mmCIF file of C-alpha atoms in Angstrom:
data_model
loop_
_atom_site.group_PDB
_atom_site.id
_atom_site.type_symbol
_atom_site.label_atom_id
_atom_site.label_comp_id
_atom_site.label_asym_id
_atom_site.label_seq_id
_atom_site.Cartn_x
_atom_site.Cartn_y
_atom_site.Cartn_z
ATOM 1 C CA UNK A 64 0.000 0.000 0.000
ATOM 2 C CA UNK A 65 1.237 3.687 -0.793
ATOM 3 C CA UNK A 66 -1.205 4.839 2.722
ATOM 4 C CA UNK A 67 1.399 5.745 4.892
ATOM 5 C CA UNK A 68 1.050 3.798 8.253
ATOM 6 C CA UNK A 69 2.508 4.407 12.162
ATOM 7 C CA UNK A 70 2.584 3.070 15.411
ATOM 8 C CA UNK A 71 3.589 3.871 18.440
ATOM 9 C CA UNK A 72 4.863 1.289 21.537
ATOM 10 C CA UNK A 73 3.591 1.998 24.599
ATOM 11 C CA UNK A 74 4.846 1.447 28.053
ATOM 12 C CA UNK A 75 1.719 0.976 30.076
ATOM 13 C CA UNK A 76 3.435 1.281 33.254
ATOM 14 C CA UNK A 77 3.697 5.195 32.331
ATOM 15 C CA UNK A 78 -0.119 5.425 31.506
ATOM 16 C CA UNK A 79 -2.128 6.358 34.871
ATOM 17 C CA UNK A 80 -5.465 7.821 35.391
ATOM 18 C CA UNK A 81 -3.863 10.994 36.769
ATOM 19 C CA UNK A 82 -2.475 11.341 33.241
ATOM 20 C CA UNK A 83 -5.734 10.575 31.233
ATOM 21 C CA UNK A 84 -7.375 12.759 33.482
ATOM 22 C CA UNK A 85 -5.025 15.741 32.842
ATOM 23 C CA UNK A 86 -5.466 15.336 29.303
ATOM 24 C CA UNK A 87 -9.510 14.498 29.329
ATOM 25 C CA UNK A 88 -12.042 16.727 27.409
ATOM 26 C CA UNK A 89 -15.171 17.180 28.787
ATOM 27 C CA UNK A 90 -17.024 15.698 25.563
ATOM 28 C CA UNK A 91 -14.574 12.377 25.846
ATOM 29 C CA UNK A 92 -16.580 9.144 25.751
ATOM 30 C CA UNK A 93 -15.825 7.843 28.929
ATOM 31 C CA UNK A 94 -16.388 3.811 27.668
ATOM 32 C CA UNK A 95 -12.754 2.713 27.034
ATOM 33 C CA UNK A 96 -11.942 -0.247 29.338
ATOM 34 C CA UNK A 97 -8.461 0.775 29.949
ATOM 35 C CA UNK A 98 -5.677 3.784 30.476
ATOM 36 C CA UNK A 99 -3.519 3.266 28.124
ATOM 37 C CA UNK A 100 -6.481 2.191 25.577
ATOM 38 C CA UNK A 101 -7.890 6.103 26.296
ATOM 39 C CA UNK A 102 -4.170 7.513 26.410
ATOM 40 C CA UNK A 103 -3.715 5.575 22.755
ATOM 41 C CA UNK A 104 -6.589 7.052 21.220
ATOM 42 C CA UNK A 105 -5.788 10.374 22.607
ATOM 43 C CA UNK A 106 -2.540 10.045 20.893
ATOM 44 C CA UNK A 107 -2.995 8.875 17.540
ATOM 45 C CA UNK A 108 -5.730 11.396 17.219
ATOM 46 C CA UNK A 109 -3.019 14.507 18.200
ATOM 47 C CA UNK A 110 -0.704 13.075 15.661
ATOM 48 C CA UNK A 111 -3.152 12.701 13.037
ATOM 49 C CA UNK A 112 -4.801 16.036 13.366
ATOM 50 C CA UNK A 113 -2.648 18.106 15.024
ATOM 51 C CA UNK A 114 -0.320 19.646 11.661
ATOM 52 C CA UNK A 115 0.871 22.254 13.504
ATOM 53 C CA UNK A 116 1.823 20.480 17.382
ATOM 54 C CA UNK A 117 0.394 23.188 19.144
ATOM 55 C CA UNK A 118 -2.701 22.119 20.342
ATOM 56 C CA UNK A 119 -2.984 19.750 23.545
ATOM 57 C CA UNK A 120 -4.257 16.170 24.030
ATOM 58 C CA UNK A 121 -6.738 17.744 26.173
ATOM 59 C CA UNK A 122 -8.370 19.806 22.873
ATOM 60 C CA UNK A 123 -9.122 16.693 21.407
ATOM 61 C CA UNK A 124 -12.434 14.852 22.129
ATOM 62 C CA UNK A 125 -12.750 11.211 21.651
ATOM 63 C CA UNK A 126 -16.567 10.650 20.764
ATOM 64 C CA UNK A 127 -17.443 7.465 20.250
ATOM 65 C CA UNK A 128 -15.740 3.603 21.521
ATOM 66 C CA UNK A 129 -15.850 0.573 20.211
ATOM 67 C CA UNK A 130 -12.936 -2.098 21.258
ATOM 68 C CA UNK A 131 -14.151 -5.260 18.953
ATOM 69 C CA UNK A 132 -10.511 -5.613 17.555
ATOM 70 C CA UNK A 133 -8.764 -4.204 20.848
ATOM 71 C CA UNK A 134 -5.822 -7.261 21.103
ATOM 72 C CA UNK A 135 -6.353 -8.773 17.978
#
């Protein structure tokens, strides 16, 4: 495929609700079964979206949830 594609390796040890909660926007759907499943979504969303870096994790709202291929 020509799509370009990333990734990123997480450390889930680093990923704590204090954290999510720093970076949480009020419109966030709050289904995700995990931290670091929120934190990663948080994430790839800023580095899709975010051209110019200099918005914040917290500007970003995650809407809907759905973890059907979560671990596959």
């Amino acid at each position: 495929s020509r799509t370009p594609l990333g990734f990123d390796l997480e450390d889930s040890r680093r990923v704590h609700l204090k954290l999510n909660a720093r970076v949480r926007h009020p419109k966030d759907a709050t289904l995700a079964s995990s931290s670091v499943g929120f934190w990663s979504a948080k994430e790839s969303a800023f580095k899709a979206f975010s051209l110019d870096q200099s918005s914040t994790l917290s500007q970003i709202a995650i809407s809907s949830w759905d973890e059907t291929s979560e671990g596959h």
